[in-house]
Amino acid sequence: KSNINLIDTYEHHNDWVNSIFYTAKHDLLFSGSSDTGVKIWDASKGFVMSSLRTHRDYVKKLSYATDKDIFASGGLDRRIYIWDVCTLKCLTTNNNTVSTAICDGHKDSIYSLSVTPDGSLLVSGGTENFIRMWDPRACSKTGKLKGHSENVKALVLSQMAHSCYLGAL
């Protein structure tokens, strides 16, 4: 028998939640949804601190670089946005301007992302049937892994980025 119990539910998106992550360092929860938004939640109090409305289509995946306090969001709009968690944590109603870096280059939808803990490598996959590699610090493409015959729906990098594991349709 499990010792895990449901404590609470948080509701604020208007469509499916496709990806979430939690950072204990800041006690924040991040969620990406088919409503095209990314929400930043105060995990202890259960309220939305901020809503990021940058994507123009479904947000399918979020990935967090624990050592650098950045995360990437990607989705059906073919764009990857790189966000600074510390900047987002300081947003208020009076201070609500945030800048983000954009990694452009996908020609079709993005379904999967993974970033290394140190934020030096990001990989993305989708309906193009290969994996793109990025340097998220410069938002520049660094390579492409070909050979997959189907959509790349899920992927994860190993801790030191020696391996990339993926799943497809």
Short mmCIF file of C-alpha atoms in Angstrom, two decimals:
data_model
loop_
_atom_site.label_atom_id
_atom_site.label_comp_id
_atom_site.label_asym_id
_atom_site.label_seq_id
_atom_site.Cartn_x
_atom_site.Cartn_y
_atom_site.Cartn_z
CA LYS A 1 0.00 0.00 0.00
CA SER A 2 1.25 3.47 -0.92
CA ASN A 3 1.79 6.27 1.56
CA ILE A 4 0.97 8.89 -1.06
CA ASN A 5 -2.31 10.73 -0.57
CA LEU A 6 -4.14 13.39 -2.57
CA ILE A 7 -3.84 16.64 -0.63
CA ASP A 8 -5.37 19.16 -3.00
CA THR A 9 -6.15 19.93 -6.64
CA TYR A 10 -5.25 23.16 -8.41
CA GLU A 11 -7.42 24.48 -11.24
CA HIS A 12 -6.67 27.43 -13.48
CA HIS A 13 -6.05 26.17 -17.02
CA ASN A 14 -8.90 26.11 -19.55
CA ASP A 15 -7.73 22.96 -21.35
CA TRP A 16 -5.60 19.85 -20.82
CA VAL A 17 -2.43 20.14 -18.79
CA ASN A 18 0.29 18.44 -20.86
CA SER A 19 3.40 18.96 -18.75
CA ILE A 20 4.36 19.98 -15.22
CA PHE A 21 7.47 20.25 -13.09
CA TYR A 22 8.17 21.27 -9.51
CA THR A 23 11.21 23.05 -8.10
CA ALA A 24 11.73 22.50 -4.38
CA LYS A 25 14.37 25.21 -4.33
CA HIS A 26 11.69 27.86 -5.01
CA ASP A 27 8.60 25.85 -3.97
CA LEU A 28 7.08 26.57 -7.38
CA LEU A 29 5.04 24.42 -9.71
CA PHE A 30 5.02 25.10 -13.47
CA SER A 31 2.36 23.78 -15.84
CA GLY A 32 1.98 23.89 -19.62
CA SER A 33 -1.39 23.39 -21.27
CA SER A 34 -3.37 23.05 -24.47
CA ASP A 35 -4.84 26.47 -23.60
CA THR A 36 -1.43 27.78 -24.89
CA GLY A 37 -0.39 29.00 -21.46
CA VAL A 38 2.37 28.29 -18.97
CA LYS A 39 1.33 28.89 -15.35
CA ILE A 40 3.59 29.54 -12.38
CA TRP A 41 2.09 28.34 -9.11
CA ASP A 42 2.96 28.94 -5.48
CA ALA A 43 3.04 25.25 -4.60
CA SER A 44 2.43 25.69 -0.87
CA LYS A 45 -0.51 28.06 -1.18
CA GLY A 46 -1.94 26.64 -4.40
CA PHE A 47 -2.48 29.85 -6.35
CA VAL A 48 -1.27 31.03 -9.75
CA MET A 49 1.44 33.66 -9.39
CA SER A 50 1.71 34.36 -13.11
CA SER A 51 0.50 33.22 -16.53
CA LEU A 52 2.82 33.24 -19.53
CA ARG A 53 0.92 33.62 -22.79
CA THR A 54 3.76 33.52 -25.30
CA HIS A 55 2.96 30.32 -27.20
CA ARG A 56 0.49 30.54 -30.08
CA ASP A 57 -0.61 26.90 -29.90
CA TYR A 58 -0.69 24.01 -27.41
CA VAL A 59 2.22 23.83 -24.95
CA LYS A 60 3.22 20.16 -25.01
CA LYS A 61 6.37 19.98 -22.87
CA LEU A 62 8.32 21.79 -20.16
CA SER A 63 11.85 20.85 -19.10
CA TYR A 64 13.82 22.26 -16.16
CA ALA A 65 17.59 22.74 -15.78
CA THR A 66 17.96 22.38 -12.02
CA ASP A 67 21.49 23.80 -11.69
CA LYS A 68 20.84 26.90 -13.84
CA ASP A 69 17.25 27.71 -12.81
CA ILE A 70 16.04 27.92 -16.40
CA PHE A 71 13.33 25.96 -18.14
CA ALA A 72 12.23 25.41 -21.70
CA SER A 73 8.69 25.28 -23.04
CA GLY A 74 7.78 23.87 -26.43
CA GLY A 75 4.68 23.00 -28.35
CA LEU A 76 2.66 22.90 -31.51
CA ASP A 77 3.66 26.44 -32.53
CA ARG A 78 7.13 25.03 -33.44
CA ARG A 79 8.93 27.32 -30.96
CA ILE A 80 10.99 26.70 -27.86
CA TYR A 81 11.09 29.43 -25.25
CA ILE A 82 13.81 29.60 -22.60
CA TRP A 83 12.73 31.12 -19.27
CA ASP A 84 14.68 32.26 -16.19
CA VAL A 85 12.95 30.91 -13.06
CA CYS A 86 14.42 33.59 -10.76
CA THR A 87 13.05 36.37 -12.99
CA LEU A 88 9.62 34.74 -13.13
CA LYS A 89 9.55 34.27 -9.36
CA CYS A 90 9.81 38.07 -8.93
CA LEU A 91 6.86 38.96 -11.19
CA THR A 92 4.16 41.13 -9.60
CA THR A 93 1.21 43.11 -10.94
CA ASN A 94 3.43 46.21 -11.05
CA ASN A 95 6.50 44.38 -12.36
CA ASN A 96 5.10 42.04 -15.00
CA THR A 97 7.45 42.46 -17.94
CA VAL A 98 9.53 39.41 -18.73
CA SER A 99 11.85 38.62 -21.58
CA THR A 100 12.50 35.20 -22.98
CA ALA A 101 14.86 33.68 -25.50
CA ILE A 102 13.37 31.91 -28.52
CA CYS A 103 14.86 28.85 -30.19
CA ASP A 104 13.45 28.81 -33.72
CA GLY A 105 14.12 26.14 -36.29
CA HIS A 106 11.54 23.39 -36.01
CA LYS A 107 9.49 23.07 -39.17
CA ASP A 108 6.72 21.17 -37.42
CA SER A 109 5.19 20.58 -33.98
CA ILE A 110 7.31 19.95 -30.88
CA TYR A 111 6.16 17.16 -28.57
CA SER A 112 9.21 16.51 -26.41
CA LEU A 113 12.03 18.44 -24.73
CA SER A 114 14.81 17.65 -22.31
CA VAL A 115 17.50 19.94 -20.93
CA THR A 116 20.61 18.99 -18.96
CA PRO A 117 20.80 20.09 -15.30
CA ASP A 118 23.57 22.59 -16.14
CA GLY A 119 21.54 24.09 -19.01
CA SER A 120 24.23 23.45 -21.61
CA LEU A 121 22.27 21.10 -23.88
CA LEU A 122 18.63 20.94 -24.92
CA VAL A 123 17.12 18.27 -27.16
CA SER A 124 13.73 18.47 -28.82
CA GLY A 125 11.62 16.10 -30.83
CA GLY A 126 8.31 16.11 -32.62
CA THR A 127 6.63 15.28 -35.89
CA GLU A 128 9.79 15.79 -37.98
CA ASN A 129 10.99 12.27 -37.00
CA PHE A 130 14.38 13.37 -35.67
CA ILE A 131 15.89 15.05 -32.64
CA ARG A 132 17.25 18.57 -32.74
CA MET A 133 20.09 19.54 -30.40
CA TRP A 134 20.43 23.09 -29.08
CA ASP A 135 22.66 25.25 -26.95
CA PRO A 136 19.93 26.92 -24.86
CA ARG A 137 22.34 29.62 -23.64
CA ALA A 138 22.58 31.01 -27.18
CA CYS A 139 19.36 29.49 -28.59
CA SER A 140 21.42 28.02 -31.40
CA LYS A 141 21.05 24.66 -33.12
CA THR A 142 24.05 22.42 -32.56
CA GLY A 143 23.01 19.27 -34.37
CA LYS A 144 20.39 16.85 -35.55
CA LEU A 145 19.99 13.14 -34.75
CA LYS A 146 18.36 11.33 -37.68
CA GLY A 147 17.26 7.78 -38.16
CA HIS A 148 13.90 7.70 -36.43
CA SER A 149 10.99 6.54 -38.57
CA GLU A 150 8.13 8.03 -36.50
CA ASN A 151 7.20 11.10 -34.45
CA VAL A 152 9.39 11.59 -31.37
CA LYS A 153 6.79 11.90 -28.60
CA ALA A 154 9.00 11.56 -25.51
CA LEU A 155 12.67 11.91 -24.72
CA VAL A 156 15.01 12.43 -21.80
CA LEU A 157 18.71 13.16 -21.48
CA SER A 158 20.87 11.29 -19.00
CA GLN A 159 22.28 13.36 -16.12
CA MET A 160 25.59 14.08 -17.87
CA ALA A 161 24.09 14.12 -21.40
CA HIS A 162 25.94 10.97 -22.43
CA SER A 163 22.71 9.36 -23.59
CA CYS A 164 19.35 10.42 -24.97
CA TYR A 165 16.44 8.02 -24.54
CA LEU A 166 13.32 8.47 -26.62
CA GLY A 167 9.93 7.07 -27.41
CA ALA A 168 7.86 7.40 -30.54
CA LEU A 169 4.45 6.78 -31.99
#
